[in-house]
Structure formats: C-alpha cells, structure tokens
PDB file of C-alpha atoms and ligand atoms in Angstrom:
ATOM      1  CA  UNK A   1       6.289  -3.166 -20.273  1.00 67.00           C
ATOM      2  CA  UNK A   2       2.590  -3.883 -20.365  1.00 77.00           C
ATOM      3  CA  UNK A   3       1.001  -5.442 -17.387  1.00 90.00           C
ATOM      4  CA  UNK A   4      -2.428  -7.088 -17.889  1.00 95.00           C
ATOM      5  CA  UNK A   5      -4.807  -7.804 -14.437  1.00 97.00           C
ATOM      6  CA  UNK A   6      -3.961 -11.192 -14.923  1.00 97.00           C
ATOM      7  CA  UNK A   7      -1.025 -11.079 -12.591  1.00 98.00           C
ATOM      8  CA  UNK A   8      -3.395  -9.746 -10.108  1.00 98.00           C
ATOM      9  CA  UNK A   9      -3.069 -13.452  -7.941  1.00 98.00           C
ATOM     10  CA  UNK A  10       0.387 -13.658  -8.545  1.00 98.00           C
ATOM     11  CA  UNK A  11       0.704 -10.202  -6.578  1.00 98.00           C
ATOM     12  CA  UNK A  12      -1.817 -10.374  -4.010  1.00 98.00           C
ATOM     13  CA  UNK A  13      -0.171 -14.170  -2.920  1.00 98.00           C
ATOM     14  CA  UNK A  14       3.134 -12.616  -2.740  1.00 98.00           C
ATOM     15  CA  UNK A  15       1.328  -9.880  -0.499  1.00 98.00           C
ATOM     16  CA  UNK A  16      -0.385 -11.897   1.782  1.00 98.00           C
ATOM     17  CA  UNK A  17       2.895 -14.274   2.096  1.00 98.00           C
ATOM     18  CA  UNK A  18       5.019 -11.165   2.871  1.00 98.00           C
ATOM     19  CA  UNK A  19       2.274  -9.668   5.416  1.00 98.00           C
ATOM     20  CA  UNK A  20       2.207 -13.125   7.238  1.00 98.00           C
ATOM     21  CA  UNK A  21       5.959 -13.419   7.203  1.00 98.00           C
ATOM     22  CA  UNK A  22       6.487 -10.568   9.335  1.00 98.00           C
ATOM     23  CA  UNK A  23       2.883 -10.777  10.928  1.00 98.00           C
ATOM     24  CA  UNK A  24       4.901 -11.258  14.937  1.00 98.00           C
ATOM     25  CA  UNK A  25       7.293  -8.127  14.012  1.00 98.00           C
ATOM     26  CA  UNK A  26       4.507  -6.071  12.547  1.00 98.00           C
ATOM     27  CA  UNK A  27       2.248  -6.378  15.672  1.00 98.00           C
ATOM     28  CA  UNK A  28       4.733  -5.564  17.656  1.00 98.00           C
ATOM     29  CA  UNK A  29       4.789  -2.396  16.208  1.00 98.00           C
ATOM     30  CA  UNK A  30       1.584  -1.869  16.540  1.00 97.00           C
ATOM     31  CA  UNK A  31       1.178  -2.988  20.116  1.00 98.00           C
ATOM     32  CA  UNK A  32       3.482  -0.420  20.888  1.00 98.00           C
ATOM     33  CA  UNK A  33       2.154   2.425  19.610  1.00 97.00           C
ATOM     34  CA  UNK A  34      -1.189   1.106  18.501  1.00 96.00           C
ATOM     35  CA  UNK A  35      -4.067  -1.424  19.448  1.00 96.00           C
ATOM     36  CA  UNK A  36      -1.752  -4.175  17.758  1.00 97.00           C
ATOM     37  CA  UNK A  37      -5.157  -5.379  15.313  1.00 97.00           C
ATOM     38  CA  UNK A  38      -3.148  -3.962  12.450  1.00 98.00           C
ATOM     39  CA  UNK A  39      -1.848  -7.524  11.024  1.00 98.00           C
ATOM     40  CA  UNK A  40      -4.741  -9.540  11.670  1.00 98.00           C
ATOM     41  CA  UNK A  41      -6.745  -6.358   9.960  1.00 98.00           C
ATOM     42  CA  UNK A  42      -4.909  -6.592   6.745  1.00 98.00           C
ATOM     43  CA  UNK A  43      -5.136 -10.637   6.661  1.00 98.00           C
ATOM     44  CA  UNK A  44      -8.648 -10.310   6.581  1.00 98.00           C
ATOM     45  CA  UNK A  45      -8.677  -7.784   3.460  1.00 98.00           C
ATOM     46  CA  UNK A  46      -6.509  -9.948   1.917  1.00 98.00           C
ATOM     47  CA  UNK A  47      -8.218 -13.475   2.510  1.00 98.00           C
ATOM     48  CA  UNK A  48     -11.279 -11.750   0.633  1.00 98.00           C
ATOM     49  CA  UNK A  49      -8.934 -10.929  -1.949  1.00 98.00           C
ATOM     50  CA  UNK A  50      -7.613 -14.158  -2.296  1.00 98.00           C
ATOM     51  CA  UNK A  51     -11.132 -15.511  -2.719  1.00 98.00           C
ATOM     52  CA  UNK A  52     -11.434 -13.064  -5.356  1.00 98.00           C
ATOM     53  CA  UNK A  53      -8.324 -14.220  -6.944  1.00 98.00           C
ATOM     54  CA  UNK A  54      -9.836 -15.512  -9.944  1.00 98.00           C
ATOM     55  CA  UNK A  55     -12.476 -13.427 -10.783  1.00 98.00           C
ATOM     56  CA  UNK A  56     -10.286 -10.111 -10.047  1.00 98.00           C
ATOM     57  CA  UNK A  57      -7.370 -12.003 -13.181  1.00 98.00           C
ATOM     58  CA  UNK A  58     -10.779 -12.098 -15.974  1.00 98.00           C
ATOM     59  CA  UNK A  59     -11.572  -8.247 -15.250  1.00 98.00           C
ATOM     60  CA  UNK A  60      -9.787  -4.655 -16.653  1.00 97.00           C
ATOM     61  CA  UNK A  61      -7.500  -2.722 -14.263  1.00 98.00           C
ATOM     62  CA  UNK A  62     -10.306   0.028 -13.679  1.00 98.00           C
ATOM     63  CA  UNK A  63     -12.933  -2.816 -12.821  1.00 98.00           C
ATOM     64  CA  UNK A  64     -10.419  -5.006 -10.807  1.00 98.00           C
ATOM     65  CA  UNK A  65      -9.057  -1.996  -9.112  1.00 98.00           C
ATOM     66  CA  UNK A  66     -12.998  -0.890  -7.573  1.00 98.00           C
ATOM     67  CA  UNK A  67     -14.064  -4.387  -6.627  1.00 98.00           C
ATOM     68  CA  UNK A  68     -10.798  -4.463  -4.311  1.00 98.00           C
ATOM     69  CA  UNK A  69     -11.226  -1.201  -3.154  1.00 98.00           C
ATOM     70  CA  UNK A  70     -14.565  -2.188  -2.064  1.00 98.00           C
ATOM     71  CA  UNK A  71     -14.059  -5.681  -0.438  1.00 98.00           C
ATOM     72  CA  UNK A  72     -10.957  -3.476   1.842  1.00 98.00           C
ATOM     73  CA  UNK A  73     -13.367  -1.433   2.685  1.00 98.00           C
ATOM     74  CA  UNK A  74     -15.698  -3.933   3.806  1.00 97.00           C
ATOM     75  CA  UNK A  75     -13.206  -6.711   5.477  1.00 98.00           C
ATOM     76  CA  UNK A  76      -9.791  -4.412   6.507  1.00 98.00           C
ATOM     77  CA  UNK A  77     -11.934  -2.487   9.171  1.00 93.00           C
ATOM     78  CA  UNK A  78      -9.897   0.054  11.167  1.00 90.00           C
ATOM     79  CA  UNK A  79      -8.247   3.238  10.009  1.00 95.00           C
ATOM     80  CA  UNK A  80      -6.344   1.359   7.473  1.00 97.00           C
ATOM     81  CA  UNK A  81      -9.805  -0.035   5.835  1.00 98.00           C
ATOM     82  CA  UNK A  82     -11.232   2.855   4.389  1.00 98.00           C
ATOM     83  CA  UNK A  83      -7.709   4.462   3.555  1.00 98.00           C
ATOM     84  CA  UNK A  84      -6.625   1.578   1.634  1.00 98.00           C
ATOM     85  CA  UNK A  85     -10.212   1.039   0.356  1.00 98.00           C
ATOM     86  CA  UNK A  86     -10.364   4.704  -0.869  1.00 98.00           C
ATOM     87  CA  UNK A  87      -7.050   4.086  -2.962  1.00 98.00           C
ATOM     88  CA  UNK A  88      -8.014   1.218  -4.619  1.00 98.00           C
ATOM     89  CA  UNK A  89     -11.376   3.005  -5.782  1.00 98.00           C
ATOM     90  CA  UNK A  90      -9.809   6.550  -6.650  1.00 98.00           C
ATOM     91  CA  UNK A  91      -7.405   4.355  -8.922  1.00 98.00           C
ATOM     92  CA  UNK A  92     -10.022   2.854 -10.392  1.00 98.00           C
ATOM     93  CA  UNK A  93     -12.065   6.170 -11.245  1.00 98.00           C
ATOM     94  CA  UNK A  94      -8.612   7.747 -12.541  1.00 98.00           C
ATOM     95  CA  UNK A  95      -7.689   4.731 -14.971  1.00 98.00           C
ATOM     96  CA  UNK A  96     -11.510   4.305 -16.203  1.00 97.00           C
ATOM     97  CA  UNK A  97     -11.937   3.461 -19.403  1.00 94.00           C
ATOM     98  CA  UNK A  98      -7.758   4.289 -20.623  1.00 94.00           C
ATOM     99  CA  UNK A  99      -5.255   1.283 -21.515  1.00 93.00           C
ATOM    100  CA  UNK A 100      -3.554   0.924 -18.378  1.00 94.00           C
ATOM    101  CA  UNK A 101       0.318   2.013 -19.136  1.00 91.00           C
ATOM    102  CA  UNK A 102       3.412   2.426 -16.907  1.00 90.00           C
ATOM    103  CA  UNK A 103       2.134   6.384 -17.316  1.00 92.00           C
ATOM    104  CA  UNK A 104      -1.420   5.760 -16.946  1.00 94.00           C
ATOM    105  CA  UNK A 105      -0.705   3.001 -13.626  1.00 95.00           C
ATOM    106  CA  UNK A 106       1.529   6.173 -12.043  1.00 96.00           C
ATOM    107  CA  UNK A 107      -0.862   8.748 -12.298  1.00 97.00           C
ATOM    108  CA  UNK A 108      -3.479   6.555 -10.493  1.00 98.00           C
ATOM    109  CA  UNK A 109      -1.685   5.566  -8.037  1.00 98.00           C
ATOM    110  CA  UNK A 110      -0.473   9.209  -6.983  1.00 98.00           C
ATOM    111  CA  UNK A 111      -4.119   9.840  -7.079  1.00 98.00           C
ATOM    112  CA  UNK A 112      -5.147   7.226  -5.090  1.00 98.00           C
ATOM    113  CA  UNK A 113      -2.085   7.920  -2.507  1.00 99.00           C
ATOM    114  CA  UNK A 114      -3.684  11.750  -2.912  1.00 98.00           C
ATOM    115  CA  UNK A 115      -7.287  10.562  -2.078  1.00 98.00           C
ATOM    116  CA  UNK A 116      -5.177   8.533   1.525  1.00 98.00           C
ATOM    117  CA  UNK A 117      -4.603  12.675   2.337  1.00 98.00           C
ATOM    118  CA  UNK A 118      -7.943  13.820   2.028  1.00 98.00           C
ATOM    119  CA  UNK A 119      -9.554  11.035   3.563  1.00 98.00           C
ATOM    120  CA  UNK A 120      -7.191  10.392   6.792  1.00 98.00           C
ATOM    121  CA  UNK A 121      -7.188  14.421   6.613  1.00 98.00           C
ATOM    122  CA  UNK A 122      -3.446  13.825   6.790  1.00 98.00           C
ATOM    123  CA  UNK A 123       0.088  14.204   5.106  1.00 98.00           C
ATOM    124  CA  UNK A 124       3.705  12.924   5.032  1.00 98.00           C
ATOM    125  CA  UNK A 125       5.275  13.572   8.106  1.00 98.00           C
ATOM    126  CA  UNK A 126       2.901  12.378  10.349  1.00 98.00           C
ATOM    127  CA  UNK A 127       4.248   8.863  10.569  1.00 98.00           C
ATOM    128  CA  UNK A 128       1.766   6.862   8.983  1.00 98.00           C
ATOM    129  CA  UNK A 129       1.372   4.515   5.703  1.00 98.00           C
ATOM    130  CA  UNK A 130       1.750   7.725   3.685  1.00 98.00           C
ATOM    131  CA  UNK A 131       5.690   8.249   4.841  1.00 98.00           C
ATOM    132  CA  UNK A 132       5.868   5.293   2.270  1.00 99.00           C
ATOM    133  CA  UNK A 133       2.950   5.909   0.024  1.00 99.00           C
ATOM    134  CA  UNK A 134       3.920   9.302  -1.150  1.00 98.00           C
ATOM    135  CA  UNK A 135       7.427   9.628  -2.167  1.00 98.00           C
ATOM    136  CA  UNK A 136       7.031   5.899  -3.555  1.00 98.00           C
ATOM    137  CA  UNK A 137       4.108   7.248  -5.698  1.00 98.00           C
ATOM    138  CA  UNK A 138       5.866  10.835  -6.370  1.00 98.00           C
ATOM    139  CA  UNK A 139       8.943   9.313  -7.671  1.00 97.00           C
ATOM    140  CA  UNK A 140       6.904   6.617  -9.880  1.00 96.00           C
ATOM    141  CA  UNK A 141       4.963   9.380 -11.422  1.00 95.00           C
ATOM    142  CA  UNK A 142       8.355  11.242 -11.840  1.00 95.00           C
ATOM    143  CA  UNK A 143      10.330   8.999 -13.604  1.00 93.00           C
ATOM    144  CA  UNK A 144       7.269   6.076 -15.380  1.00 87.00           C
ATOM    145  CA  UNK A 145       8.168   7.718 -18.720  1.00 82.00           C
ATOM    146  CA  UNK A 146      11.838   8.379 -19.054  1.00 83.00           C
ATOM    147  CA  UNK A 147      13.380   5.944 -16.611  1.00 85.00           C
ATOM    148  CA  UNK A 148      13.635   2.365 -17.931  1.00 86.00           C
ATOM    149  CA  UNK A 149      11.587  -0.026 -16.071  1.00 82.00           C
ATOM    150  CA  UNK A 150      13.889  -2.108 -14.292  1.00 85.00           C
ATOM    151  CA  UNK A 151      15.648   0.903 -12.780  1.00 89.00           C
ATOM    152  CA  UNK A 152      12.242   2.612 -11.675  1.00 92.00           C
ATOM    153  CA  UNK A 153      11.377  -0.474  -9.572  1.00 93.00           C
ATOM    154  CA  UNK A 154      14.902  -0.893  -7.630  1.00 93.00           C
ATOM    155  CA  UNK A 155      14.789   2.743  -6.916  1.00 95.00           C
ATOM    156  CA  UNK A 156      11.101   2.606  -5.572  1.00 97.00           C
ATOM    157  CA  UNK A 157      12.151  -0.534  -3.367  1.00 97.00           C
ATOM    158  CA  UNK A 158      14.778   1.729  -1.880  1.00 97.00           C
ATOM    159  CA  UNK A 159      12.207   4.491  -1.378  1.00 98.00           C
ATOM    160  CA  UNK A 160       9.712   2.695   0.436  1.00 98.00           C
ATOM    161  CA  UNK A 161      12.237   1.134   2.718  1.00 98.00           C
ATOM    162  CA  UNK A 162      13.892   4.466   3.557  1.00 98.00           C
ATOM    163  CA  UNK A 163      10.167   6.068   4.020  1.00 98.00           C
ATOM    164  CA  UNK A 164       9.143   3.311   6.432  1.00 98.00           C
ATOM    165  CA  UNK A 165      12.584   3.860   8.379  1.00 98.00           C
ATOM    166  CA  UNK A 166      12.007   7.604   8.234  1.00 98.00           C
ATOM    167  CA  UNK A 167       8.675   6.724  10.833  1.00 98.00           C
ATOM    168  CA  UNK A 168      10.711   6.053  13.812  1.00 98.00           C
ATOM    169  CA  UNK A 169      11.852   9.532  14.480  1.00 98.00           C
ATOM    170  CA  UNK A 170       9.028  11.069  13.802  1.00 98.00           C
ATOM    171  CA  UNK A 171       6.169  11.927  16.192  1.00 98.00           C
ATOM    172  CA  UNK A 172       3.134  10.826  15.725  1.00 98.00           C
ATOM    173  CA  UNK A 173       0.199  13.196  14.898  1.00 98.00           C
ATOM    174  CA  UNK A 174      -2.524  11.010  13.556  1.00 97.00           C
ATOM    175  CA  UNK A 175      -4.420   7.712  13.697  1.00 96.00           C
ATOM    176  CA  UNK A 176      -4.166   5.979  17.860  1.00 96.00           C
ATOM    177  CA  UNK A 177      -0.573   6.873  17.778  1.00 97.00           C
ATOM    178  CA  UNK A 178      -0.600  10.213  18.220  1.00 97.00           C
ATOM    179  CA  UNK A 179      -2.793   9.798  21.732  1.00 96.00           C
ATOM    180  CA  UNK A 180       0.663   8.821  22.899  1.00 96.00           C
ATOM    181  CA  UNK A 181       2.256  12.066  22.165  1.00 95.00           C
ATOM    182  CA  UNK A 182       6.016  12.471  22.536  1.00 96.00           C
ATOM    183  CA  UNK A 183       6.249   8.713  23.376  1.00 96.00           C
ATOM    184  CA  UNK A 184       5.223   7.434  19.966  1.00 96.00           C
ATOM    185  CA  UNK A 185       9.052   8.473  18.741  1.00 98.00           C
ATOM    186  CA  UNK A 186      10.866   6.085  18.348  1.00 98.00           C
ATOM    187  CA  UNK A 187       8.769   3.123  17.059  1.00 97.00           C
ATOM    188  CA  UNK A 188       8.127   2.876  13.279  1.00 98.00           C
ATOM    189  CA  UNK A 189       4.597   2.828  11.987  1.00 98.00           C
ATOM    190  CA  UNK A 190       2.699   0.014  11.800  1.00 98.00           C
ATOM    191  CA  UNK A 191       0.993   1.316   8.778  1.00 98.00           C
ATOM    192  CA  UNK A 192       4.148   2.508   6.785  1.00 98.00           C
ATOM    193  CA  UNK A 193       6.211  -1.166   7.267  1.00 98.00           C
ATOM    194  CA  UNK A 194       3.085  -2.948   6.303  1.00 98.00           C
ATOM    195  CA  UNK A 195       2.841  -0.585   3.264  1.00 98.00           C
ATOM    196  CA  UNK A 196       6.911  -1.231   2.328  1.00 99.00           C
ATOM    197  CA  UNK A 197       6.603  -4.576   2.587  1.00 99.00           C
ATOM    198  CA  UNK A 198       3.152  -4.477   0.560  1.00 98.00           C
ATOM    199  CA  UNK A 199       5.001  -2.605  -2.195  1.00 98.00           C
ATOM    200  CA  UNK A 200       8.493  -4.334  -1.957  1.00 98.00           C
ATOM    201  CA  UNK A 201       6.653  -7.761  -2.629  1.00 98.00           C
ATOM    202  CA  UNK A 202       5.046  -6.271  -5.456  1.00 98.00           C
ATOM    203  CA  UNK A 203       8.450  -5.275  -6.694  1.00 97.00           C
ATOM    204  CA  UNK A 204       9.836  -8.499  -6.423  1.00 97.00           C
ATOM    205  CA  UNK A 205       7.374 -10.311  -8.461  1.00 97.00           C
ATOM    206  CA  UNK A 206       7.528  -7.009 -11.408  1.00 94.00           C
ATOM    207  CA  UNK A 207      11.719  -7.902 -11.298  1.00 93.00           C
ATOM    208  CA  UNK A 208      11.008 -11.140 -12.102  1.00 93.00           C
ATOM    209  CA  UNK A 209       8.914 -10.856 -15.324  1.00 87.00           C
TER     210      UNK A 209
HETATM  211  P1  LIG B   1      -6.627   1.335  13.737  1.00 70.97           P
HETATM  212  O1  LIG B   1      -5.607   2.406  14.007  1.00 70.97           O
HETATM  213  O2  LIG B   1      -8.014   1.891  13.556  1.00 70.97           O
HETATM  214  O3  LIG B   1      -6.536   0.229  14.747  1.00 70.97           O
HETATM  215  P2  LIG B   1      -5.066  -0.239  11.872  1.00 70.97           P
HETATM  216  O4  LIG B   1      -4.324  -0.724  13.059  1.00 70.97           O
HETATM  217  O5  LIG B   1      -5.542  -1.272  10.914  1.00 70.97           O
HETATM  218  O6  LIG B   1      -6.273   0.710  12.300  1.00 70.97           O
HETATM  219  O7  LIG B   1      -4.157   0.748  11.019  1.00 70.97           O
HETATM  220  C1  LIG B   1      -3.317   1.675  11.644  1.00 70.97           C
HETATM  221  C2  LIG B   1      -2.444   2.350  10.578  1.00 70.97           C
HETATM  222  O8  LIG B   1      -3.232   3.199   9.757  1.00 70.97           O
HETATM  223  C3  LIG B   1      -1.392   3.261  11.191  1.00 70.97           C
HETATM  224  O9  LIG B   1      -0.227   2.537  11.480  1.00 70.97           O
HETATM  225  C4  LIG B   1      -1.172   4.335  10.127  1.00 70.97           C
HETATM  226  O10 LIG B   1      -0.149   3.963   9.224  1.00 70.97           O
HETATM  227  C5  LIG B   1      -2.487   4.352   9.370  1.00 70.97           C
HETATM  228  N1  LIG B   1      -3.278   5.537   9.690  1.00 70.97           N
HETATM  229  C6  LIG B   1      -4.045   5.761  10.771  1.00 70.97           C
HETATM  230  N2  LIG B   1      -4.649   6.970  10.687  1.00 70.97           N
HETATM  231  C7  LIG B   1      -4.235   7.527   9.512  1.00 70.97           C
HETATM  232  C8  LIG B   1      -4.493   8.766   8.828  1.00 70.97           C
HETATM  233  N3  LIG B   1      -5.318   9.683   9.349  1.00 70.97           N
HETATM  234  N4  LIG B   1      -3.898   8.982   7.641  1.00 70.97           N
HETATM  235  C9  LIG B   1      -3.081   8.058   7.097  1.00 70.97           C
HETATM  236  N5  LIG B   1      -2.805   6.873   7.685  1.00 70.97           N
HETATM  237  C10 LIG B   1      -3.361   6.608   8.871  1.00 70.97           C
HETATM  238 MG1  LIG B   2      -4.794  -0.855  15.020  1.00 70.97          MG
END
C-alpha cells in the first residue's frame, strides 16, 4: 500500500476531531496529575496544522513531515511541543530524499519516537506519551515488511490502547507528574491517551482506504 502526503488533511481532521472529542476526559487527566493545559496545547498545534492543510497535501513526506515538526514546535508549547516537534523533524531527516514505503514510513517513525528519548531524556516506563509511542513504533518496524497491511494496523490499534492503559500503574518519573511522586499512580498519562487516540484515529482513516 502506497500512501502519498495527500491524505495528510484527511488525517490531521480526523486528529483534531478525536483530540476535541475527548478534550473534557483528557484534561481531566491532566488536571490530576498535571497543569491540565495539555488539550488546549495540542489544539493549538493542530489549528496551525489545519491552516496548513493544503499546502502540507502539494509537498513530499520528508518536506511535509519538517514543516509540521516545526509549526508543533512553535504553537504546541509545553513539554509535549518540542517532543512532538522533534519527531516530526527527525522523520523528516530519516525519510529525506527515499520513496516513502510501509518500510521506509516505519523506520522513521521509530526514529522519530527514538529522538522523543533523547530529547525528554526519558524512556518507556516512565508513564508518558512514549508508553504508547514505543511499542506502537517497535512493533510497526517489526512486522511493515512481512505482515500484511490490514493486520499491522489492527494490531498497532491494540498496542497503543494497551500502552496508554499500562500508564495508570505506573509511577511517574518525568515531565510535572513526577513532582507528585507516589501519588501520580493511578491516573493514566495525559500524554500517552492523547498519543493513542492520535494514532488510533490515524488507524481508522488507513482501515478505510
Ligand atoms: P507540560 O507538562 O509542560 O504542561 P503538556 O501538558 O502539553 O506539557 O504535556 C504533558 C505530557 O508530555 C505528559 O503527559 C507526558 O506524556 C509528556 N512528557 C512530559 N515530559 C516528558 C518527557 N521528558 N519525555 C516524554 N514525554 C514527556
Ligand atoms: Mg501540561
């Protein structure tokens, strides 16, 4: 299956529709173990993006990929900003210049997850967006050549839903969280349900092509 960027407002619609649909739970999450400006943080990234709508469909993955990793940078703000920003940008400087395949779309997106470790100075485990990230972009980089397509995506759906569930139980160690210690179990992670339902609305839209 060949994806071209032209999809791009197709996905970042279904995005922002899924972020706003669960905008009350999500900030309840956050307002329990966070400042609660994680929603409201994310609908400004993705207003920009929606501006950009247009203009992201006309470029190549690589190009498409940098421009949004820059505007997230700019408009997200927060810890999630620059994390999210700093995917969006490693993807693009892993998939320069190659035909953007199911192989070539995996391996850019573990290195993007990859460049969420070095830059939050963090790993799985430490109940944040990356509980989802990584085994979602593990398992796609596992299985993009030999498993077909339509199986890949249900599996990943369940992956990122069991990864954000996985954050309740764990304690928090990074990002405001972890001020909160031992009372951050409990509560799943802003960050990691915004990031399933990011991915799972992605999904959706892929299982319908
Ligand atoms: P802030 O915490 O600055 O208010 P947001 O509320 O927008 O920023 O985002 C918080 C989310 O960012 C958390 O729920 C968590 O998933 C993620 N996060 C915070 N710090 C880190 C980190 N060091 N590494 C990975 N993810 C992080
Ligand atoms: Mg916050």
């Amino acid at each position: 299956m060949k994806i071209n960027p032209d999809i791009l407002p197709e996905l970042i619609q279904a995005v922002s529709h899924s972020i706003t649909e669960h905008s009350e739970e999500v900030t309840e999450l956050d307002k329990a173990i966070g400042d609660g400006d994680h929603v409201i943080n994310l609908q400004r990234g993705l207003h920009a993006l929606l501006e950009q709508q247009a203009e992201l469909a006309q470029l190549d993955w690589a190009s498409a990929w940098q421009k949004m990793g820059l505007t997230c940078m700019s408009k997200i703000g927060g810890a999630a900003g620059s994390l999210i920003g700093s995917l969006f940008v490693t993807m693009a400087k892993t998939a320069k210049d190659k035909p953007v395949d199911s192989a070539v779309f995996a391996e850019a997106f573990l290195a993007g997850v990859e460049s969420i470790k070095l830059r939050g100075k963090s790993n799985v485990g430490e109940k944040t967006m990356l509980d989802v990230l990584l085994p979602v972009a593990q398992q796609l980089q596992a299985q993009a050549a030999n498993v077909e397509f339509s199986v890949v995506l249900q599996q990943l759906s369940d992956t990122a839903i069991k990864g954000m569930e996985s954050t309740r139980d764990m304690l928090a160690t990074k990002g405001r969280a972890s001020y909160l210690g031992e009372r951050s179990i409990g509560h799943i992670d802003a960050g990691a349900k915004t990031s399933q339902l990011m991915i799972c609305a992605i999904i959706d839209i892929l299982q319908s092509k």
